[in-house]
Tab-separated table of C-alpha atoms in Angstrom:
chain	number	residue	atom	x	y	z
A	1236	UNK	CA	36.715	84.341	74.067
A	1237	UNK	CA	37.444	85.221	77.808
A	1238	UNK	CA	34.595	85.213	80.302
A	1239	UNK	CA	32.759	88.381	80.922
A	1240	UNK	CA	34.136	90.037	83.865
A	1241	UNK	CA	31.937	89.727	87.120
A	1242	UNK	CA	30.965	93.623	87.328
A	1243	UNK	CA	29.195	93.306	91.135
A	1244	UNK	CA	31.498	94.333	93.589
A	1245	UNK	CA	32.612	91.043	96.457
A	1246	UNK	CA	29.393	90.032	98.353
A	1247	UNK	CA	29.034	92.511	101.599
A	1248	UNK	CA	31.122	95.392	99.842
A	1249	UNK	CA	29.530	98.839	97.660
A	1250	UNK	CA	30.102	100.607	94.929
A	1251	UNK	CA	29.849	104.280	95.373
A	1252	UNK	CA	28.480	106.182	92.043
A	1253	UNK	CA	28.450	109.758	92.357
A	1254	UNK	CA	25.030	110.006	93.269
A	1255	UNK	CA	26.107	107.623	96.446
A	1256	UNK	CA	29.070	109.686	97.015
A	1257	UNK	CA	27.015	113.081	97.448
A	1258	UNK	CA	24.627	110.788	100.090
A	1259	UNK	CA	27.716	109.717	101.779
A	1260	UNK	CA	29.589	113.190	101.486
A	1261	UNK	CA	26.135	114.440	103.267
A	1262	UNK	CA	26.308	112.523	106.314
A	1263	UNK	CA	30.018	112.392	106.724
A	1264	UNK	CA	29.788	116.258	106.597
A	1265	UNK	CA	27.366	116.201	109.591
A	1266	UNK	CA	29.643	113.742	111.536
A	1267	UNK	CA	33.035	116.002	110.650
A	1268	UNK	CA	30.809	119.179	111.987
A	1269	UNK	CA	29.318	117.639	115.170
A	1270	UNK	CA	33.273	116.537	116.236
A	1271	UNK	CA	34.404	120.284	115.473
A	1272	UNK	CA	31.414	121.798	117.307
A	1273	UNK	CA	32.482	119.365	120.085
A	1274	UNK	CA	36.174	120.229	120.089
A	1275	UNK	CA	37.589	116.874	118.885
A	1276	UNK	CA	40.641	116.901	116.555
A	1277	UNK	CA	40.602	114.342	113.712
A	1278	UNK	CA	43.087	111.686	113.256
A	1279	UNK	CA	43.438	108.506	110.662
A	1280	UNK	CA	45.435	105.270	110.939
A	1281	UNK	CA	46.354	102.446	108.028
A	1282	UNK	CA	43.884	100.245	106.826
A	1283	UNK	CA	46.029	97.693	107.328
A	1284	UNK	CA	46.846	96.573	111.331
A	1285	UNK	CA	48.866	93.718	112.851
A	1286	UNK	CA	46.604	90.957	113.767
A	1287	UNK	CA	48.166	90.880	117.225
A	1288	UNK	CA	46.667	93.778	118.073
A	1289	UNK	CA	43.292	92.217	117.993
A	1290	UNK	CA	44.213	88.493	119.250
A	1291	UNK	CA	45.264	90.446	122.929
A	1292	UNK	CA	41.605	91.076	123.603
A	1293	UNK	CA	40.307	87.334	124.110
A	1294	UNK	CA	36.826	86.517	124.683
A	1295	UNK	CA	35.414	88.321	120.961
A	1296	UNK	CA	33.912	86.923	117.965
A	1297	UNK	CA	35.599	89.785	115.801
A	1298	UNK	CA	39.038	88.046	115.941
A	1299	UNK	CA	37.112	84.818	113.921
A	1300	UNK	CA	35.611	87.908	111.688
A	1301	UNK	CA	39.029	89.402	110.294
A	1302	UNK	CA	39.906	89.433	106.668
A	1303	UNK	CA	43.008	88.164	108.244
A	1304	UNK	CA	46.538	87.006	105.607
A	1305	UNK	CA	50.098	87.076	105.890
A	1306	UNK	CA	51.878	89.576	103.857
A	1307	UNK	CA	54.837	89.212	101.512
A	1308	UNK	CA	57.369	90.005	104.062
A	1309	UNK	CA	60.687	87.461	105.307
A	1310	UNK	CA	59.274	85.956	107.515
A	1311	UNK	CA	55.621	87.312	106.597
A	1312	UNK	CA	53.712	88.966	109.128
A	1313	UNK	CA	50.505	88.511	110.338
A	1314	UNK	CA	48.038	91.212	109.026
A	1315	UNK	CA	44.432	92.035	108.659
A	1316	UNK	CA	42.137	95.043	107.149
A	1317	UNK	CA	41.126	96.600	110.511
A	1318	UNK	CA	37.831	95.231	112.174
A	1319	UNK	CA	37.369	98.319	114.064
A	1320	UNK	CA	39.305	101.602	114.873
A	1321	UNK	CA	39.543	101.795	118.757
A	1322	UNK	CA	42.686	99.158	119.085
A	1323	UNK	CA	44.181	101.460	116.065
A	1324	UNK	CA	43.487	104.224	118.517
A	1325	UNK	CA	45.222	102.855	121.481
A	1326	UNK	CA	48.044	101.919	119.501
A	1327	UNK	CA	48.670	105.575	118.209
A	1328	UNK	CA	48.112	107.326	121.791
A	1329	UNK	CA	50.752	104.860	123.848
A	1330	UNK	CA	53.038	105.514	120.170
A	1331	UNK	CA	53.652	108.870	121.641
A	1332	UNK	CA	52.270	108.866	125.389
A	1333	UNK	CA	54.676	111.586	126.385
A	1334	UNK	CA	53.414	114.363	123.806
A	1335	UNK	CA	50.018	114.366	124.567
A	1336	UNK	CA	48.226	116.782	126.613
A	1337	UNK	CA	44.851	114.478	128.362
A	1338	UNK	CA	42.319	114.709	128.121
A	1339	UNK	CA	42.555	113.346	124.134
A	1340	UNK	CA	39.414	114.245	122.401
A	1341	UNK	CA	39.527	112.515	119.225
A	1342	UNK	CA	37.343	111.534	116.119
A	1343	UNK	CA	37.688	109.550	112.535
A	1344	UNK	CA	35.521	108.212	110.078
A	1345	UNK	CA	37.343	105.042	109.378
A	1346	UNK	CA	36.331	102.282	106.893
A	1347	UNK	CA	36.069	99.134	108.976
A	1348	UNK	CA	35.972	95.126	107.558
A	1349	UNK	CA	34.285	92.025	109.124
A	1350	UNK	CA	33.618	88.968	107.321
A	1351	UNK	CA	29.869	88.143	108.753
A	1352	UNK	CA	26.458	87.293	107.969
A	1353	UNK	CA	25.196	90.835	105.388
A	1354	UNK	CA	21.923	91.848	106.757
A	1355	UNK	CA	19.971	95.501	105.878
A	1356	UNK	CA	22.407	97.745	107.446
A	1357	UNK	CA	25.103	95.128	107.869
A	1358	UNK	CA	27.703	95.193	105.150
A	1359	UNK	CA	31.138	93.505	105.169
A	1360	UNK	CA	32.827	97.004	104.701
A	1361	UNK	CA	31.374	99.949	106.683
A	1362	UNK	CA	32.241	103.300	107.366
A	1363	UNK	CA	32.000	104.147	111.236
A	1364	UNK	CA	32.142	107.650	112.693
A	1365	UNK	CA	34.420	107.411	115.758
A	1366	UNK	CA	34.526	109.614	118.745
A	1367	UNK	CA	37.004	109.026	122.070
A	1368	UNK	CA	37.727	110.425	125.259
A	1369	UNK	CA	41.133	109.172	126.587
A	1370	UNK	CA	42.481	110.651	130.318
A	1371	UNK	CA	38.872	111.328	131.898
A	1372	UNK	CA	37.397	109.164	134.656
A	1373	UNK	CA	34.710	111.163	134.993
A	1374	UNK	CA	31.137	110.053	133.458
A	1375	UNK	CA	30.898	113.337	132.282
A	1376	UNK	CA	32.713	112.185	129.214
A	1377	UNK	CA	30.797	109.475	128.632
A	1378	UNK	CA	27.888	112.308	128.590
A	1379	UNK	CA	29.650	114.566	126.645
A	1380	UNK	CA	30.068	111.754	123.793
A	1381	UNK	CA	26.284	111.169	123.969
A	1382	UNK	CA	25.925	114.745	123.728
A	1383	UNK	CA	27.533	114.685	120.165
A	1384	UNK	CA	25.424	111.522	119.205
A	1385	UNK	CA	22.434	113.109	120.203
A	1386	UNK	CA	23.525	116.722	118.465
A	1387	UNK	CA	24.196	114.881	115.109
A	1388	UNK	CA	19.954	113.010	115.273
A	1389	UNK	CA	19.254	116.705	116.003
A	1390	UNK	CA	20.859	117.661	112.699
A	1391	UNK	CA	19.467	115.104	110.967
A	1392	UNK	CA	15.886	115.380	112.056
A	1393	UNK	CA	15.524	112.385	114.252
A	1394	UNK	CA	13.927	113.259	117.299
A	1395	UNK	CA	13.596	111.205	120.686
A	1396	UNK	CA	10.567	109.720	119.535
A	1397	UNK	CA	12.436	108.574	116.726
A	1398	UNK	CA	15.978	107.125	117.978
A	1399	UNK	CA	16.660	106.373	121.919
A	1400	UNK	CA	19.651	105.392	123.459
A	1401	UNK	CA	20.102	102.246	125.973
A	1402	UNK	CA	22.454	103.265	128.674
A	1403	UNK	CA	23.537	100.416	131.633
A	1404	UNK	CA	26.686	99.733	133.223
A	1405	UNK	CA	29.194	96.894	133.499
A	1406	UNK	CA	30.123	97.867	136.958
A	1407	UNK	CA	26.729	97.310	137.473
A	1408	UNK	CA	26.858	93.942	136.048
A	1409	UNK	CA	29.757	92.426	137.413
A	1410	UNK	CA	28.574	93.161	140.748
A	1411	UNK	CA	24.911	91.295	139.862
A	1412	UNK	CA	27.217	88.487	138.174
A	1413	UNK	CA	29.465	88.328	141.513
A	1414	UNK	CA	26.427	87.919	143.580
A	1415	UNK	CA	25.427	85.205	141.950
A	1416	UNK	CA	28.364	83.527	141.776
A	1417	UNK	CA	30.169	83.865	138.773
A	1418	UNK	CA	34.092	84.133	138.672
A	1419	UNK	CA	35.916	87.322	137.295
A	1420	UNK	CA	37.529	85.605	134.709
A	1421	UNK	CA	34.258	84.604	132.983
A	1422	UNK	CA	32.801	87.843	133.056
A	1423	UNK	CA	34.033	89.223	129.366
A	1424	UNK	CA	32.784	85.729	127.843
A	1425	UNK	CA	29.149	85.785	129.514
A	1426	UNK	CA	29.410	89.720	128.317
A	1427	UNK	CA	29.907	88.369	124.457
A	1428	UNK	CA	27.005	86.073	125.393
A	1429	UNK	CA	24.610	88.295	126.698
A	1430	UNK	CA	24.836	90.799	124.212
A	1431	UNK	CA	23.394	88.471	121.898
A	1432	UNK	CA	20.086	88.311	123.926
A	1433	UNK	CA	17.932	89.938	121.060
A	1434	UNK	CA	19.184	87.974	118.430
A	1435	UNK	CA	19.084	84.133	119.877
A	1436	UNK	CA	16.604	84.469	122.859
A	1437	UNK	CA	16.609	83.613	126.243
A	1438	UNK	CA	16.788	79.838	126.120
A	1439	UNK	CA	19.977	79.700	123.724
A	1440	UNK	CA	21.244	82.129	125.909
A	1441	UNK	CA	21.183	79.981	128.594
A	1442	UNK	CA	22.335	77.192	126.628
A	1443	UNK	CA	26.033	78.906	125.839
A	1444	UNK	CA	26.095	80.182	129.505
A	1445	UNK	CA	25.266	76.303	131.026
A	1446	UNK	CA	26.951	74.640	128.637
A	1447	UNK	CA	29.704	76.670	126.878
A	1448	UNK	CA	30.993	78.809	129.604
A	1449	UNK	CA	29.946	76.240	132.711
A	1450	UNK	CA	27.556	78.909	134.548
A	1451	UNK	CA	25.699	76.995	137.004
A	1452	UNK	CA	21.871	76.751	135.824
A	1453	UNK	CA	20.197	78.658	138.527
A	1454	UNK	CA	22.843	81.232	138.141
A	1455	UNK	CA	22.087	81.329	134.356
A	1456	UNK	CA	18.293	82.232	135.309
A	1457	UNK	CA	19.058	84.763	137.408
A	1458	UNK	CA	21.093	86.480	134.799
A	1459	UNK	CA	18.381	86.517	132.641
A	1460	UNK	CA	16.417	87.734	135.175
A	1461	UNK	CA	18.460	90.686	135.725
A	1462	UNK	CA	18.491	91.804	132.255
A	1463	UNK	CA	14.891	92.679	132.673
A	1464	UNK	CA	15.373	95.650	135.298
A	1465	UNK	CA	14.203	98.495	133.571
A	1466	UNK	CA	15.224	101.373	136.380
A	1467	UNK	CA	18.629	102.181	138.101
A	1468	UNK	CA	17.011	101.439	141.027
A	1469	UNK	CA	15.671	98.462	140.117
A	1470	UNK	CA	19.268	96.994	139.155
A	1471	UNK	CA	20.387	98.516	142.443
A	1472	UNK	CA	18.649	96.435	144.796
A	1473	UNK	CA	20.461	93.564	143.271
A	1474	UNK	CA	23.743	94.978	143.748
A	1475	UNK	CA	22.869	96.187	147.703
A	1476	UNK	CA	21.230	99.638	147.411
A	1477	UNK	CA	21.976	102.856	145.905
A	1478	UNK	CA	25.067	103.473	147.644
A	1479	UNK	CA	27.081	101.240	145.138
A	1480	UNK	CA	29.923	103.544	143.069
A	1481	UNK	CA	28.485	102.142	140.078
A	1482	UNK	CA	24.634	102.988	140.430
A	1483	UNK	CA	25.633	106.448	141.549
A	1484	UNK	CA	27.641	106.841	138.562
A	1485	UNK	CA	24.721	106.047	136.374
A	1486	UNK	CA	22.795	108.163	138.433
A	1487	UNK	CA	24.817	110.736	137.734
A	1488	UNK	CA	24.639	110.506	134.171
A	1489	UNK	CA	21.368	110.818	133.802
A	1490	UNK	CA	21.455	114.061	136.074
A	1491	UNK	CA	24.173	115.215	133.461
A	1492	UNK	CA	22.173	114.631	130.316
A	1493	UNK	CA	19.295	116.037	131.838
A	1494	UNK	CA	21.268	119.460	132.747
A	1495	UNK	CA	22.492	119.118	128.850
A	1496	UNK	CA	19.429	118.895	127.820
A	1497	UNK	CA	18.877	115.113	125.880
A	1498	UNK	CA	17.967	113.357	128.591
A	1499	UNK	CA	14.674	112.743	126.602
A	1500	UNK	CA	16.750	110.244	124.061
A	1501	UNK	CA	18.045	107.995	126.708
A	1502	UNK	CA	16.534	105.555	128.676
A	1503	UNK	CA	18.226	102.570	131.264
A	1504	UNK	CA	18.278	98.920	130.075
A	1505	UNK	CA	19.789	96.355	131.955
A	1506	UNK	CA	20.457	94.124	128.875
A	1507	UNK	CA	22.452	96.159	127.089
A	1508	UNK	CA	26.236	94.875	127.722
A	1509	UNK	CA	27.775	95.408	123.938
A	1510	UNK	CA	29.886	92.732	122.648
A	1511	UNK	CA	33.230	93.829	122.599
A	1512	UNK	CA	35.346	92.457	125.684
A	1513	UNK	CA	37.342	95.801	126.612
A	1514	UNK	CA	34.435	97.649	127.611
A	1515	UNK	CA	34.754	98.209	131.533
A	1516	UNK	CA	32.114	100.751	132.572
A	1517	UNK	CA	29.212	102.648	131.332
A	1518	UNK	CA	27.687	100.961	127.976
A	1519	UNK	CA	25.644	102.580	125.261
A	1520	UNK	CA	23.368	101.576	122.252
A	1521	UNK	CA	21.666	103.676	120.061
A	1522	UNK	CA	17.981	102.123	118.544
A	1523	UNK	CA	15.339	102.768	116.218
A	1524	UNK	CA	12.263	102.891	117.875
A	1525	UNK	CA	10.253	101.425	115.467
A	1526	UNK	CA	12.193	98.036	116.507
A	1527	UNK	CA	12.933	97.228	112.801
A	1528	UNK	CA	16.624	98.129	112.345
A	1529	UNK	CA	19.948	96.964	114.230
A	1530	UNK	CA	21.764	99.042	116.380
A	1531	UNK	CA	22.467	102.124	115.083
A	1532	UNK	CA	25.532	103.260	117.375
A	1533	UNK	CA	27.135	101.750	120.014
A	1534	UNK	CA	30.012	102.477	122.755
A	1535	UNK	CA	30.928	102.982	126.133
A	1536	UNK	CA	34.067	103.243	128.484
A	1537	UNK	CA	37.391	100.768	127.925
A	1538	UNK	CA	39.702	101.677	131.025
A	1539	UNK	CA	41.851	99.081	130.463
A	1540	UNK	CA	42.302	98.400	126.935
A	1541	UNK	CA	45.500	100.585	126.855
A	1542	UNK	CA	46.921	98.533	129.448
A	1543	UNK	CA	46.825	95.440	127.458
A	1544	UNK	CA	49.294	97.459	124.601
A	1545	UNK	CA	52.028	98.144	127.354
A	1546	UNK	CA	50.524	101.031	129.565
A	1547	UNK	CA	52.054	101.188	132.761
A	1548	UNK	CA	49.429	102.536	134.641
A	1549	UNK	CA	45.641	102.475	133.744
A	1550	UNK	CA	44.198	105.046	131.320
A	1551	UNK	CA	40.654	105.751	131.300
A	1552	UNK	CA	39.178	106.003	127.840
A	1553	UNK	CA	35.394	105.635	126.370
A	1554	UNK	CA	34.485	106.408	122.787
A	1555	UNK	CA	31.630	105.124	120.442
A	1556	UNK	CA	31.462	103.769	116.689
A	1557	UNK	CA	28.236	105.149	114.743
A	1558	UNK	CA	28.268	103.032	111.394
A	1559	UNK	CA	26.955	104.881	108.215
A	1560	UNK	CA	24.834	101.815	106.932
A	1561	UNK	CA	22.007	101.678	109.542
A	1562	UNK	CA	21.665	105.712	109.570
A	1563	UNK	CA	20.807	105.532	105.981
A	1564	UNK	CA	18.278	102.756	106.380
A	1565	UNK	CA	16.822	104.753	108.968
A	1566	UNK	CA	16.698	108.063	106.927
A	1567	UNK	CA	15.286	106.212	104.188
A	1568	UNK	CA	12.688	104.783	105.866
A	1569	UNK	CA	11.393	107.936	107.837
A	1570	UNK	CA	11.141	109.604	104.586
A	1571	UNK	CA	14.186	112.287	105.592
A	1572	UNK	CA	17.080	111.766	103.434
A	1573	UNK	CA	17.734	114.929	101.435
A	1574	UNK	CA	17.174	115.273	97.571
A	1575	UNK	CA	20.639	115.763	95.958
A	1576	UNK	CA	20.699	116.136	92.695
A	1577	UNK	CA	23.603	116.732	90.723
A	1578	UNK	CA	24.827	120.682	91.044
A	1579	UNK	CA	27.207	123.433	89.372
A	1580	UNK	CA	27.088	126.907	88.929
A	1581	UNK	CA	28.336	127.325	85.317
A	1582	UNK	CA	28.318	125.086	82.458
A	1583	UNK	CA	31.071	126.922	80.231
A	1584	UNK	CA	30.681	126.373	76.335
A	1585	UNK	CA	32.780	127.486	73.212
A	1586	UNK	CA	30.820	128.435	69.908
A	1587	UNK	CA	33.282	126.495	67.950
A	1588	UNK	CA	36.552	124.642	68.655
A	1589	UNK	CA	38.779	127.471	68.101
A	1590	UNK	CA	37.065	129.072	71.400
A	1591	UNK	CA	37.810	126.298	73.321
A	1592	UNK	CA	41.259	127.788	74.974
A	1593	UNK	CA	39.294	130.782	75.705
A	1594	UNK	CA	36.235	128.835	77.008
A	1595	UNK	CA	38.733	126.809	79.532
A	1596	UNK	CA	40.025	130.120	80.656
A	1597	UNK	CA	36.700	131.476	81.437
A	1598	UNK	CA	36.288	128.334	83.720
A	1599	UNK	CA	39.700	128.900	85.533
A	1600	UNK	CA	39.000	132.486	86.379
A	1601	UNK	CA	35.126	131.541	87.329
A	1602	UNK	CA	36.807	128.762	89.586
A	1603	UNK	CA	39.418	131.150	90.931
A	1604	UNK	CA	36.228	133.066	92.459
A	1605	UNK	CA	35.077	130.085	94.293
A	1606	UNK	CA	32.195	128.923	91.823
A	1607	UNK	CA	31.859	125.825	90.477
A	1608	UNK	CA	32.488	125.756	86.507
A	1609	UNK	CA	32.185	122.441	84.075
A	1610	UNK	CA	33.424	122.741	80.825
A	1611	UNK	CA	31.987	121.379	77.392
A	1612	UNK	CA	35.007	119.605	76.226
A	1613	UNK	CA	33.465	119.281	72.315
A	1614	UNK	CA	31.314	121.965	71.575
A	1615	UNK	CA	28.228	120.872	70.074
A	1616	UNK	CA	27.204	121.608	66.800
A	1617	UNK	CA	23.536	122.714	68.007
A	1618	UNK	CA	22.648	125.144	71.073
A	1619	UNK	CA	19.962	123.075	72.095
A	1620	UNK	CA	22.387	120.420	72.737
A	1621	UNK	CA	24.588	122.737	74.910
A	1622	UNK	CA	21.289	123.536	76.927
A	1623	UNK	CA	20.483	119.955	77.216
A	1624	UNK	CA	24.149	119.146	78.386
A	1625	UNK	CA	23.597	122.152	80.961
A	1626	UNK	CA	20.227	120.750	82.223
A	1627	UNK	CA	21.844	117.285	82.927
A	1628	UNK	CA	24.742	118.863	84.621
A	1629	UNK	CA	22.209	120.811	87.136
A	1630	UNK	CA	23.993	123.668	86.079
A	1631	UNK	CA	22.058	127.534	87.018
A	1632	UNK	CA	23.977	129.287	84.145
A	1633	UNK	CA	25.766	128.480	80.962
A	1634	UNK	CA	28.522	130.957	79.928
A	1635	UNK	CA	28.714	131.133	76.125
A	1636	UNK	CA	32.380	132.019	74.603
A	1637	UNK	CA	32.114	133.483	71.524
A	1638	UNK	CA	34.304	135.095	68.758
A	1639	UNK	CA	32.563	138.708	68.790
A	1640	UNK	CA	31.826	138.837	72.902
A	1641	UNK	CA	35.272	137.343	73.521
A	1642	UNK	CA	37.242	140.467	70.740
A	1643	UNK	CA	35.107	142.979	73.195
A	1644	UNK	CA	36.796	140.947	76.637
A	1645	UNK	CA	32.707	140.294	77.171
A	1646	UNK	CA	31.109	136.630	77.629
A	1647	UNK	CA	27.457	135.950	77.523
A	1648	UNK	CA	25.850	134.554	80.416
A	1649	UNK	CA	22.229	132.733	79.987
A	1650	UNK	CA	20.368	131.908	83.648
A	1651	UNK	CA	18.653	128.506	83.430
A	1652	UNK	CA	16.749	129.201	86.973
A	1653	UNK	CA	14.592	132.092	85.853
A	1654	UNK	CA	12.913	133.681	82.777
A	1655	UNK	CA	12.079	137.508	81.893
A	1656	UNK	CA	8.605	138.858	81.171
A	1657	UNK	CA	8.705	137.156	78.031
A	1658	UNK	CA	9.043	133.574	79.339
A	1659	UNK	CA	12.779	134.027	77.120
A	1660	UNK	CA	16.070	132.780	79.492
A	1661	UNK	CA	17.752	135.986	81.154
A	1662	UNK	CA	20.761	136.728	79.465
A	1663	UNK	CA	23.892	139.195	80.900
A	1664	UNK	CA	27.118	140.207	79.020
A	1665	UNK	CA	29.775	139.778	81.986
A	1666	UNK	CA	33.168	141.429	81.574
A	1667	UNK	CA	36.142	139.060	81.488
A	1668	UNK	CA	37.589	141.326	84.821
A	1669	UNK	CA	34.299	140.369	86.763
A	1670	UNK	CA	34.477	136.704	85.974
A	1671	UNK	CA	36.022	135.807	88.989
A	1672	UNK	CA	33.551	137.721	91.395
A	1673	UNK	CA	30.726	136.654	88.444
A	1674	UNK	CA	28.082	135.605	90.899
A	1675	UNK	CA	28.217	139.045	92.533
A	1676	UNK	CA	28.374	140.851	89.159
A	1677	UNK	CA	25.065	138.773	88.213
A	1678	UNK	CA	23.063	139.801	91.509
A	1679	UNK	CA	24.103	143.595	90.427
A	1680	UNK	CA	22.329	142.809	87.671
A	1681	UNK	CA	19.029	141.683	88.662
A	1682	UNK	CA	18.458	143.979	91.400
C-alpha cells in the first residue's frame, strides 16, 4: 500500500483557498488602483531568472537564500526562482534602452522566493507590490513613491498612528563612515551588517564589523553612536553641517512630503540603511507603530544598479517593495480586514433535468448583462435543497427555470435578501428578453 501523499504545501509556502483568494484579490486590487491613480504602468517578468543577475551584486545575503539550480540545457544554465524583482526590472529597462521615454513609472506584483527562516509575516514565498521610477535624479521621485505608499495605507484604514515610515540617506551614512575612516569598498558590507541591528543588537553588530569586516573598534563604536541620531540636524553635525547635499536632499524630502500632505507618516531614523547593497541614496522602511511586526515595506534609491548590468552611463532610479504577508497580519491584528463571504448575484436552477439546457441559456443571458450567475448543475429533488445551495453560494436571487413559465418566455426570480409584508420571499416573473438587464428590471419592479 502506498504511503499517503503529504497534503501540506512545502514549508514556508501557502495554499490559497477561495476564501484566501478573495482577500488576496482585495489587497492586490488596492495595489493596482493606487498604481493606476499615480500614473504607473504595469509590467511582469519570468519567475525564473539567471543566477548571474543576482551574483553581480556583491555584499548581500540574498545570493545565499536563492532557490538556485541547474536547468536541463546542454551545457546546463545556472537559474533561480527570483528572490526580488528589481534586477529583472533593470534587465528589462536595459533590453529596450533606446525605446524608453524617461522617466519610467512601472509597477508589478511579482511572486518572490527566498530560502530563509520563516516567522510571522515572513514566508519563503511571498507576493510583493513593486513601484519603481527610472530616469529621475530629483528627490521628487522618492516623494512620489512615499505618496503612493501612504495612499495605500489610507485606503486600508491605517492612519499615521497605526504605521510610520522611517527615512534615512545612505549618502549621509557614507559621509559619516568616511569621517570614521571606513574605506569606500567596505560601505555596502557595513550596510548589510548595520541593517541587522534590530535583530541581533549592538554587541553582535560591533563584533561583525570588527571581526568580519576589519573595522577598527573605535570606528565601530562611532558607527553605532551615529545610528542613534533622531533628527536630520543631529546627523548633519556628524558630516559637517547642513550644507551637505545629502542633508539638503533629506530636508527637501520632508518639505515636499509636508506639501503633499503625508509628512505625519514620516520620521527620520539614522539606523535605517536597508540590507540590499545596491541602494545609493534615500532609503525608507514602513513599520508597525506597536513594534510587533517586521518591516511592512522598504525601498530607496539605486542609481548604480543598471550600471552593473551594462548601462554605459549612470541611470537614476528608485523604488520600493511592499510584501503581502506583513500587511495582512497587521490588518488582522487591528481588526481592519474586510468580511469577504462568498457572493454571487443569481443561482439559476432548472425545474427538472429536461430544463437544464434552458437554465444554462438563462445563465448565459444574465452573464451577458454583467451580472454573475451560478448554474445549479444537477436539479435538486426538493426546493428546500435548492434554497440551501443558493444560501451557501451567497446568492441574492434564485432564478427558477420551469416548463410552464419557459413556454411563456418567462422565468421566476425569488429575492433571497428581502421579504414581502407576509414574510414570504418576494417573487417576480422576468421576461426572457429582459435577462440581459435583469438587475435593472428587478429594480424597476420594486420601485
